């Protein structure tokens, strides 16, 4: 029966106890402080044991293949996996490749790409993607962890880890106000040396769209700062142009609009293309500057760009029948791109491993030759043979290669049918454990963050 229950509050109470739930239910600072104050080192045990037992040993074939390189992280705002290799048909029936540059990177021998990688964000959207990718922890069930806890909590995030383990200099770049999502404070807590926010860029009229600096100008104007970073550096560039509602001037649109019944969707392809071109220009500069060859360049999508509400309008563009569109299809659209581009490496391929953003950090650190067994991560290296391919979305839906547990349904991924009423009792019993394993990541992550447990823990470096 547990299988037919979504990840609701009763479930949380059952696992964490009513006292914990009192704080969990609220993102108010006062409440958080009270919960935090009650915690002590003993609360760490369960989370510690979970992280230890969840750890996946690195794969020797990949461990350290990018050791000592600069890390250049390109966060592709609202990018979904379906745009990769996609051809969009315009009103005249002409087809347009949407991401010509990323398609090249995706298929390149120097790139380890993933086509089955899911975002796991909740209400914290971009900020959730950042906490997932840089801490191997989930955002909170409600609100944004950056806002609620980013100023006060202790984090073992990528910047801090790479500074301590390998002497990296660390910098984040974003063409919007640093206060958005409380990034200013949270990045300090993550251990970033520098944050180049809007105050470092010319934000004059014509250079920005709704949320901030246009991506092409953002990368171009970032180069003067990148040039001065001591190497090796860890850097993160958060793009903006492909953000809802996807505004773009006519002269910047290289492809026509799509032809769905929803104009937001139609514009989406144009801004995706714009950012694809921005990446291409940035890669060209990286090559000119000499940084390219001793860097690993990673691209990932932060979360969906078209909401479930709009997906029925998107369905025909994807060759799907809108009358058959349902919960299963919405979940399939939560895949986002993930590519590790390592110039000079020749063993690249497109991996079908099922993974989520929480798995990103252990994967990256192992590529850089940094062991992770001592860190309290919720994710598993996507390249490890021990990766269990059980992932949890923030709403408690659990995905495995064979079954997708969505709400009260159990979908067989081979037939895409809900088979909850057809499974034998024995199989249901087995699947119950699978779901619990997936959701245990959420529970342990929430406990770790809400009780600020990392202040009691020092990894051995
Ligand atoms: C804001 C940008 C967008 O600075 O990162 O945030 P989102 O709305 O996607 O969470
Ligand atoms: Mn975003």
Short mmCIF file of C-alpha atoms and ligand atoms in Angstrom, two decimals:
data_model
loop_
_atom_site.label_atom_id
_atom_site.label_comp_id
_atom_site.label_asym_id
_atom_site.label_seq_id
_atom_site.Cartn_x
_atom_site.Cartn_y
_atom_site.Cartn_z
CA UNK A 1 0.00 0.00 0.00
CA UNK A 2 2.90 2.30 0.59
CA UNK A 3 3.39 2.18 -3.12
CA UNK A 4 0.11 3.81 -3.84
CA UNK A 5 0.84 6.69 -1.53
CA UNK A 6 2.46 9.83 -2.84
CA UNK A 7 5.17 11.55 -0.90
CA UNK A 8 2.81 13.38 1.39
CA UNK A 9 3.09 14.91 4.79
CA UNK A 10 1.79 11.90 6.66
CA UNK A 11 4.59 9.93 5.16
CA UNK A 12 7.08 12.47 6.41
CA UNK A 13 5.59 12.44 9.90
CA UNK A 14 5.85 8.68 9.96
CA UNK A 15 9.56 8.81 9.26
CA UNK A 16 10.67 11.89 11.09
CA UNK A 17 8.31 12.11 14.02
CA UNK A 18 5.80 14.81 14.80
CA UNK A 19 8.31 17.17 16.44
CA UNK A 20 10.42 17.28 13.39
CA UNK A 21 7.39 17.74 11.21
CA UNK A 22 6.36 20.86 13.11
CA UNK A 23 9.46 22.56 11.80
CA UNK A 24 9.51 20.82 8.49
CA UNK A 25 6.12 22.23 7.65
CA UNK A 26 7.33 25.77 7.77
CA UNK A 27 10.06 27.73 6.13
CA UNK A 28 9.82 30.54 8.65
CA UNK A 29 13.17 31.48 10.08
CA UNK A 30 11.95 31.38 13.66
CA UNK A 31 10.75 27.84 13.23
CA UNK A 32 13.93 26.83 11.47
CA UNK A 33 16.06 28.22 14.25
CA UNK A 34 14.10 26.34 16.85
CA UNK A 35 14.42 23.04 15.01
CA UNK A 36 18.07 23.70 14.34
CA UNK A 37 18.74 24.53 17.99
CA UNK A 38 17.26 21.24 19.14
CA UNK A 39 19.57 19.18 16.95
CA UNK A 40 22.81 17.65 18.10
CA UNK A 41 25.50 15.36 16.78
CA UNK A 42 23.37 12.30 17.47
CA UNK A 43 20.95 13.35 14.75
CA UNK A 44 23.74 12.82 12.27
CA UNK A 45 23.94 9.03 12.68
CA UNK A 46 21.04 8.06 10.46
CA UNK A 47 22.01 10.44 7.66
CA UNK A 48 25.65 9.39 7.95
CA UNK A 49 24.75 5.71 7.71
CA UNK A 50 22.50 6.33 4.73
CA UNK A 51 25.15 8.29 2.84
CA UNK A 52 27.80 5.65 3.57
CA UNK A 53 25.64 2.78 2.45
CA UNK A 54 24.46 4.74 -0.60
CA UNK A 55 27.99 5.56 -1.77
CA UNK A 56 28.92 4.10 -5.16
CA UNK A 57 32.59 3.28 -5.70
CA UNK A 58 34.17 5.19 -8.58
CA UNK A 59 34.75 3.43 -11.87
CA UNK A 60 38.50 3.12 -12.58
CA UNK A 61 37.92 3.73 -16.27
CA UNK A 62 36.80 7.29 -15.55
CA UNK A 63 38.33 8.19 -12.20
CA UNK A 64 40.65 11.18 -12.58
CA UNK A 65 40.39 11.55 -16.37
CA UNK A 66 39.93 15.31 -15.88
CA UNK A 67 42.25 15.65 -12.89
CA UNK A 68 43.71 19.11 -12.36
CA UNK A 69 41.66 20.72 -15.13
CA UNK A 70 39.67 23.93 -14.84
CA UNK A 71 35.98 23.25 -14.44
CA UNK A 72 33.69 25.39 -16.57
CA UNK A 73 30.04 24.74 -15.71
CA UNK A 74 27.40 26.06 -18.07
CA UNK A 75 23.95 25.99 -16.51
CA UNK A 76 21.47 26.04 -19.36
CA UNK A 77 18.36 27.81 -18.07
CA UNK A 78 15.11 25.87 -18.66
CA UNK A 79 16.72 23.47 -21.13
CA UNK A 80 14.97 20.13 -21.59
CA UNK A 81 16.57 17.08 -23.12
CA UNK A 82 13.99 16.89 -25.91
CA UNK A 83 15.51 19.92 -27.67
CA UNK A 84 18.76 18.02 -28.27
CA UNK A 85 18.80 16.52 -31.77
CA UNK A 86 15.30 17.93 -32.24
CA UNK A 87 14.06 19.34 -35.55
CA UNK A 88 11.36 21.95 -35.28
CA UNK A 89 8.94 22.41 -38.16
CA UNK A 90 7.86 25.95 -39.02
CA UNK A 91 4.62 27.19 -40.58
CA UNK A 92 5.98 26.58 -44.10
CA UNK A 93 6.84 22.98 -43.27
CA UNK A 94 10.59 23.69 -43.19
CA UNK A 95 12.60 21.90 -40.52
CA UNK A 96 15.09 23.64 -38.24
CA UNK A 97 17.67 22.03 -36.02
CA UNK A 98 17.23 23.80 -32.67
CA UNK A 99 20.60 23.22 -31.00
CA UNK A 100 23.15 22.69 -33.80
CA UNK A 101 26.13 23.47 -31.58
CA UNK A 102 25.11 21.39 -28.58
CA UNK A 103 24.23 18.50 -30.87
CA UNK A 104 27.86 18.49 -31.99
CA UNK A 105 29.10 18.53 -28.40
CA UNK A 106 26.55 15.87 -27.43
CA UNK A 107 27.82 13.42 -30.05
CA UNK A 108 31.50 14.34 -29.78
CA UNK A 109 34.07 11.67 -28.86
CA UNK A 110 35.33 14.01 -26.16
CA UNK A 111 31.94 14.16 -24.46
CA UNK A 112 30.34 11.82 -21.95
CA UNK A 113 26.66 12.61 -22.51
CA UNK A 114 23.52 11.41 -20.77
CA UNK A 115 20.07 11.08 -22.32
CA UNK A 116 18.20 9.82 -19.27
CA UNK A 117 19.08 12.50 -16.72
CA UNK A 118 16.24 14.10 -14.73
CA UNK A 119 15.96 17.43 -12.95
CA UNK A 120 14.87 17.02 -9.34
CA UNK A 121 13.92 20.58 -8.55
CA UNK A 122 10.89 21.85 -6.66
CA UNK A 123 9.66 25.33 -5.86
CA UNK A 124 13.23 26.61 -5.58
CA UNK A 125 13.66 26.15 -9.35
CA UNK A 126 17.12 27.42 -10.41
CA UNK A 127 18.32 27.52 -6.81
CA UNK A 128 17.22 23.92 -6.27
CA UNK A 129 19.24 22.86 -9.30
CA UNK A 130 22.26 24.57 -7.78
CA UNK A 131 21.91 22.94 -4.38
CA UNK A 132 21.47 19.55 -6.07
CA UNK A 133 24.42 19.94 -8.41
CA UNK A 134 26.82 21.49 -5.92
CA UNK A 135 25.92 19.65 -2.71
CA UNK A 136 24.33 16.37 -3.84
CA UNK A 137 21.39 17.37 -1.63
CA UNK A 138 17.81 18.17 -2.60
CA UNK A 139 16.05 21.51 -2.31
CA UNK A 140 13.32 21.66 0.32
CA UNK A 141 9.80 20.27 -0.16
CA UNK A 142 8.51 23.83 -0.09
CA UNK A 143 10.15 27.15 -0.85
CA UNK A 144 13.84 27.59 -1.63
CA UNK A 145 16.64 26.20 0.53
CA UNK A 146 18.80 29.10 -0.66
CA UNK A 147 16.31 31.56 0.84
CA UNK A 148 15.51 29.63 3.99
CA UNK A 149 18.91 28.22 4.93
CA UNK A 150 21.53 29.57 2.55
CA UNK A 151 22.71 32.32 4.88
CA UNK A 152 23.04 30.27 8.06
CA UNK A 153 23.68 26.61 7.22
CA UNK A 154 27.00 24.83 6.90
CA UNK A 155 27.49 23.31 3.42
CA UNK A 156 30.05 20.98 1.91
CA UNK A 157 29.61 22.33 -1.60
CA UNK A 158 31.77 22.00 -4.71
CA UNK A 159 33.67 25.30 -4.24
CA UNK A 160 34.65 24.42 -0.68
CA UNK A 161 35.48 20.82 -1.59
CA UNK A 162 37.66 21.70 -4.58
CA UNK A 163 39.44 24.46 -2.67
CA UNK A 164 40.27 22.12 0.20
CA UNK A 165 40.99 18.98 -1.80
CA UNK A 166 42.77 20.39 -4.80
CA UNK A 167 43.56 24.10 -4.31
CA UNK A 168 41.04 25.43 -6.81
CA UNK A 169 39.98 29.08 -7.14
CA UNK A 170 36.20 29.31 -7.42
CA UNK A 171 33.88 31.78 -9.12
CA UNK A 172 30.21 32.06 -10.07
CA UNK A 173 28.92 34.27 -12.91
CA UNK A 174 25.34 35.43 -13.41
CA UNK A 175 23.91 38.49 -15.19
CA UNK A 176 21.19 39.22 -12.65
CA UNK A 177 21.07 40.80 -9.19
CA UNK A 178 23.11 38.79 -6.69
CA UNK A 179 20.30 38.93 -4.19
CA UNK A 180 18.01 36.84 -6.43
CA UNK A 181 17.42 33.49 -4.70
CA UNK A 182 19.71 34.79 -1.91
CA UNK A 183 22.69 33.79 -4.02
CA UNK A 184 24.98 36.43 -2.49
CA UNK A 185 24.82 34.83 0.92
CA UNK A 186 24.45 31.23 -0.17
CA UNK A 187 27.50 31.35 -2.40
CA UNK A 188 29.54 32.54 0.57
CA UNK A 189 28.24 29.55 2.52
CA UNK A 190 29.19 27.31 -0.41
CA UNK A 191 32.74 28.64 -0.24
CA UNK A 192 32.87 30.63 -3.47
CA UNK A 193 35.82 33.01 -3.71
CA UNK A 194 34.07 35.30 -6.21
CA UNK A 195 30.55 36.00 -7.41
CA UNK A 196 30.31 38.14 -10.54
CA UNK A 197 26.70 39.29 -10.46
CA UNK A 198 24.92 42.12 -12.33
CA UNK A 199 27.10 44.77 -10.68
CA UNK A 200 30.08 43.49 -12.71
CA UNK A 201 28.33 43.86 -16.07
CA UNK A 202 26.99 46.68 -18.21
CA UNK A 203 23.27 46.21 -17.69
CA UNK A 204 22.14 49.19 -19.76
CA UNK A 205 18.94 49.12 -21.77
CA UNK A 206 19.02 46.94 -24.85
CA UNK A 207 21.56 44.57 -23.30
CA UNK A 208 19.05 42.82 -21.07
CA UNK A 209 15.81 40.88 -21.38
CA UNK A 210 13.32 40.17 -18.58
CA UNK A 211 15.65 38.47 -16.08
CA UNK A 212 18.96 40.04 -16.96
CA UNK A 213 21.88 40.21 -19.34
CA UNK A 214 21.50 38.44 -22.70
CA UNK A 215 23.57 35.27 -22.80
CA UNK A 216 25.85 36.24 -25.70
CA UNK A 217 26.78 39.50 -23.95
CA UNK A 218 27.07 37.67 -20.65
CA UNK A 219 29.75 35.29 -21.93
CA UNK A 220 31.55 37.98 -23.90
CA UNK A 221 31.71 40.31 -20.90
CA UNK A 222 32.72 37.50 -18.55
CA UNK A 223 35.95 36.79 -20.42
CA UNK A 224 37.82 39.70 -18.84
CA UNK A 225 37.17 38.21 -15.39
CA UNK A 226 37.89 34.62 -16.38
CA UNK A 227 41.27 35.64 -17.79
CA UNK A 228 42.34 36.79 -14.36
CA UNK A 229 41.35 33.70 -12.40
CA UNK A 230 44.28 31.70 -11.03
CA UNK A 231 44.23 28.13 -12.37
CA UNK A 232 42.97 25.57 -11.75
CA UNK A 233 39.59 27.23 -11.30
CA UNK A 234 36.08 25.96 -10.74
CA UNK A 235 33.55 28.24 -12.42
CA UNK A 236 29.82 28.30 -12.91
CA UNK A 237 27.98 30.37 -15.54
CA UNK A 238 24.23 30.61 -15.13
CA UNK A 239 22.50 31.58 -18.36
CA UNK A 240 19.26 33.58 -18.46
CA UNK A 241 17.90 34.24 -21.93
CA UNK A 242 16.02 30.96 -22.18
CA UNK A 243 13.76 31.87 -19.28
CA UNK A 244 9.97 31.99 -19.32
CA UNK A 245 8.28 33.75 -21.13
CA UNK A 246 11.14 33.44 -23.68
CA UNK A 247 11.27 36.98 -25.05
CA UNK A 248 13.69 37.68 -27.90
CA UNK A 249 14.07 40.53 -30.40
CA UNK A 250 13.37 39.67 -34.01
CA UNK A 251 16.99 40.33 -35.05
CA UNK A 252 18.32 37.84 -32.52
CA UNK A 253 16.04 35.00 -33.62
CA UNK A 254 17.87 32.62 -35.98
CA UNK A 255 14.93 30.27 -36.44
CA UNK A 256 11.20 30.94 -36.84
CA UNK A 257 8.70 30.27 -34.10
CA UNK A 258 7.15 26.83 -33.73
CA UNK A 259 3.53 26.32 -34.67
CA UNK A 260 1.85 24.97 -31.56
CA UNK A 261 -1.30 26.50 -30.11
CA UNK A 262 0.73 28.05 -27.29
CA UNK A 263 2.86 31.08 -28.09
CA UNK A 264 5.11 30.52 -25.07
CA UNK A 265 6.11 27.14 -26.46
CA UNK A 266 6.59 28.62 -29.93
CA UNK A 267 9.03 31.23 -28.58
CA UNK A 268 10.90 28.67 -26.45
CA UNK A 269 12.71 27.17 -29.45
CA UNK A 270 14.05 30.56 -30.48
CA UNK A 271 15.58 31.36 -27.11
CA UNK A 272 17.00 27.84 -26.80
CA UNK A 273 18.69 28.45 -30.14
CA UNK A 274 20.00 31.83 -28.99
CA UNK A 275 21.69 30.26 -25.96
CA UNK A 276 23.06 27.45 -28.15
CA UNK A 277 24.77 30.15 -30.22
CA UNK A 278 26.01 31.87 -27.07
CA UNK A 279 27.68 28.59 -26.03
CA UNK A 280 29.26 28.27 -29.46
CA UNK A 281 30.74 31.77 -29.23
CA UNK A 282 32.01 31.04 -25.73
CA UNK A 283 33.67 27.79 -26.82
CA UNK A 284 35.39 29.70 -29.63
CA UNK A 285 36.79 32.14 -27.08
CA UNK A 286 37.90 29.31 -24.80
CA UNK A 287 39.88 27.87 -27.70
CA UNK A 288 41.43 31.26 -28.58
CA UNK A 289 42.39 31.90 -24.99
CA UNK A 290 44.12 28.55 -24.59
CA UNK A 291 41.89 27.57 -21.69
CA UNK A 292 39.96 24.97 -23.67
CA UNK A 293 42.53 22.17 -23.66
CA UNK A 294 43.07 22.09 -19.91
CA UNK A 295 39.43 22.42 -18.92
CA UNK A 296 36.43 20.18 -18.49
CA UNK A 297 33.31 21.93 -19.71
CA UNK A 298 30.03 20.71 -18.30
CA UNK A 299 26.59 21.63 -19.53
CA UNK A 300 23.40 20.81 -17.69
CA UNK A 301 19.77 21.96 -17.71
CA UNK A 302 18.34 23.29 -14.47
CA UNK A 303 14.64 22.35 -14.85
CA UNK A 304 11.74 22.21 -17.31
CA UNK A 305 10.94 25.14 -19.58
CA UNK A 306 7.40 24.13 -20.47
CA UNK A 307 5.17 23.35 -17.51
CA UNK A 308 2.88 20.31 -17.32
CA UNK A 309 -0.03 22.64 -17.99
CA UNK A 310 1.40 23.50 -21.40
CA UNK A 311 2.64 20.03 -22.31
CA UNK A 312 -0.53 18.97 -24.16
CA UNK A 313 0.18 21.85 -26.56
CA UNK A 314 3.73 20.60 -26.98
CA UNK A 315 2.65 17.00 -27.57
CA UNK A 316 1.92 17.27 -31.34
CA UNK A 317 5.38 18.82 -31.95
CA UNK A 318 6.86 15.73 -30.33
CA UNK A 319 4.76 13.46 -32.53
CA UNK A 320 2.47 12.49 -29.64
CA UNK A 321 -1.27 12.18 -29.57
CA UNK A 322 -2.65 14.84 -27.25
CA UNK A 323 -5.62 12.61 -26.37
CA UNK A 324 -3.29 10.02 -24.94
CA UNK A 325 -1.14 12.52 -23.05
CA UNK A 326 -0.95 11.86 -19.32
CA UNK A 327 1.07 11.78 -16.10
CA UNK A 328 3.61 9.37 -17.53
CA UNK A 329 4.34 11.67 -20.48
CA UNK A 330 4.75 14.69 -18.23
CA UNK A 331 7.41 12.85 -16.23
CA UNK A 332 9.30 11.85 -19.40
CA UNK A 333 9.67 15.56 -20.19
CA UNK A 334 11.55 16.20 -16.95
CA UNK A 335 14.78 15.01 -18.54
CA UNK A 336 17.42 17.72 -18.89
CA UNK A 337 20.72 17.72 -20.79
CA UNK A 338 23.95 16.64 -19.13
CA UNK A 339 27.27 16.62 -20.99
CA UNK A 340 30.85 16.37 -19.69
CA UNK A 341 33.08 17.70 -22.46
CA UNK A 342 36.75 16.82 -21.93
CA UNK A 343 38.91 18.10 -24.81
CA UNK A 344 41.46 15.47 -25.86
CA UNK A 345 39.50 12.58 -24.37
CA UNK A 346 38.29 10.08 -26.94
CA UNK A 347 36.13 7.65 -24.99
CA UNK A 348 32.95 9.72 -25.08
CA UNK A 349 29.53 8.22 -25.67
CA UNK A 350 25.87 8.80 -24.92
CA UNK A 351 24.98 6.99 -21.72
CA UNK A 352 21.48 5.78 -21.00
CA UNK A 353 22.07 5.48 -17.26
CA UNK A 354 19.05 6.75 -15.37
CA UNK A 355 20.15 9.58 -13.13
CA UNK A 356 19.17 12.82 -11.46
CA UNK A 357 20.84 16.10 -10.59
CA UNK A 358 21.71 14.78 -7.13
CA UNK A 359 24.09 12.35 -8.89
CA UNK A 360 25.99 15.08 -10.66
CA UNK A 361 28.46 16.09 -7.94
CA UNK A 362 29.91 12.63 -7.16
CA UNK A 363 30.22 12.05 -10.92
CA UNK A 364 32.10 15.30 -11.45
CA UNK A 365 34.38 14.88 -8.44
CA UNK A 366 35.36 11.37 -9.51
CA UNK A 367 36.20 12.62 -13.02
CA UNK A 368 38.46 15.16 -11.29
CA UNK A 369 40.09 12.39 -9.26
CA UNK A 370 38.57 13.47 -5.92
CA UNK A 371 37.32 10.67 -3.67
CA UNK A 372 33.87 11.24 -2.20
CA UNK A 373 33.35 8.40 0.30
CA UNK A 374 33.70 10.79 3.24
CA UNK A 375 31.13 13.30 2.06
CA UNK A 376 27.47 13.08 3.03
CA UNK A 377 26.01 12.96 -0.48
CA UNK A 378 22.55 11.70 -1.43
CA UNK A 379 23.53 10.92 -5.05
CA UNK A 380 25.67 8.30 -6.75
CA UNK A 381 28.34 8.60 -9.44
CA UNK A 382 26.55 8.05 -12.77
CA UNK A 383 29.61 6.29 -14.15
CA UNK A 384 29.98 3.85 -11.27
CA UNK A 385 29.08 0.20 -11.82
CA UNK A 386 27.41 0.34 -8.42
CA UNK A 387 24.95 3.08 -9.40
CA UNK A 388 21.48 1.70 -8.53
CA UNK A 389 19.51 3.83 -11.01
CA UNK A 390 16.79 4.55 -8.50
CA UNK A 391 15.99 8.23 -8.52
CA UNK A 392 13.48 10.37 -6.74
CA UNK A 393 11.85 13.52 -8.03
CA UNK A 394 11.23 16.28 -5.50
CA UNK A 395 7.51 15.43 -5.33
CA UNK A 396 8.33 11.87 -4.25
CA UNK A 397 7.79 10.18 -7.60
CA UNK A 398 10.41 7.46 -7.94
CA UNK A 399 11.91 6.33 -11.25
CA UNK A 400 13.80 3.16 -12.12
CA UNK A 401 14.69 1.77 -15.54
CA UNK A 402 11.76 -0.73 -15.31
CA UNK A 403 9.08 1.17 -13.44
CA UNK A 404 8.08 4.76 -12.90
CA UNK A 405 6.18 5.31 -9.65
CA UNK A 406 4.08 8.36 -10.37
CA UNK A 407 1.49 9.43 -7.81
CA UNK A 408 -0.52 6.33 -7.09
CA UNK A 409 0.41 4.69 -10.40
CA UNK A 410 3.12 2.22 -11.28
CA UNK A 411 4.08 2.52 -14.93
CA UNK A 412 5.90 -0.20 -16.78
CA UNK A 413 8.47 1.70 -18.83
CA UNK A 414 8.38 -0.92 -21.60
CA UNK A 415 4.66 -0.50 -22.29
CA UNK A 416 4.14 2.94 -20.67
CA UNK A 417 1.00 1.46 -19.07
CA UNK A 418 -0.09 1.82 -15.46
CA UNK A 419 0.17 -1.74 -14.14
CA UNK A 420 -0.50 -1.08 -10.46
CA UNK A 421 -3.48 -3.43 -10.45
CA UNK A 422 -1.75 -6.20 -12.35
CA UNK A 423 1.30 -6.82 -10.21
CA UNK A 424 1.66 -9.87 -7.97
CA UNK A 425 1.85 -9.33 -4.21
CA UNK A 426 5.43 -10.53 -4.13
CA UNK A 427 6.52 -8.09 -6.81
CA UNK A 428 4.69 -5.26 -5.04
CA UNK A 429 6.57 -6.10 -1.87
CA UNK A 430 9.87 -5.90 -3.70
CA UNK A 431 8.91 -2.63 -5.37
CA UNK A 432 7.92 -1.14 -2.06
CA UNK A 433 11.56 -1.39 -1.00
CA UNK A 434 12.69 0.26 -4.21
CA UNK A 435 10.37 3.20 -3.64
CA UNK A 436 11.50 3.51 -0.02
CA UNK A 437 15.10 3.55 -1.13
CA UNK A 438 14.37 6.38 -3.58
CA UNK A 439 12.40 8.43 -1.08
CA UNK A 440 15.00 7.84 1.64
CA UNK A 441 17.22 10.26 -0.26
CA UNK A 442 14.61 13.00 0.16
CA UNK A 443 14.05 12.24 3.81
CA UNK A 444 17.72 12.19 4.72
CA UNK A 445 18.44 15.27 2.65
CA UNK A 446 15.62 17.24 4.30
CA UNK A 447 16.76 16.19 7.73
CA UNK A 448 20.37 17.13 7.00
CA UNK A 449 19.38 20.59 5.76
CA UNK A 450 16.66 21.42 8.25
CA UNK A 451 18.77 20.39 11.24
CA UNK A 452 21.91 21.91 9.71
CA UNK A 453 23.73 18.68 10.42
CA UNK A 454 26.89 19.40 8.44
CA UNK A 455 27.98 21.76 11.23
CA UNK A 456 28.61 18.59 13.26
CA UNK A 457 30.58 16.82 10.55
CA UNK A 458 34.04 17.15 9.05
CA UNK A 459 34.99 14.97 6.11
CA UNK A 460 38.53 13.62 6.23
CA UNK A 461 40.49 15.48 3.57
C1 LIG B 1 17.27 34.21 -11.83
C2 LIG B 1 17.43 33.01 -12.68
C3 LIG B 1 16.11 32.32 -12.91
O1 LIG B 1 18.44 34.87 -11.50
O2 LIG B 1 18.42 32.16 -12.24
O3 LIG B 1 15.65 31.61 -11.83
P1 LIG B 1 14.40 30.61 -11.97
O4 LIG B 1 13.18 31.46 -12.15
O5 LIG B 1 14.63 29.75 -13.16
O6 LIG B 1 14.39 29.85 -10.71
MN1 LIG B 2 16.00 28.33 -13.84
#
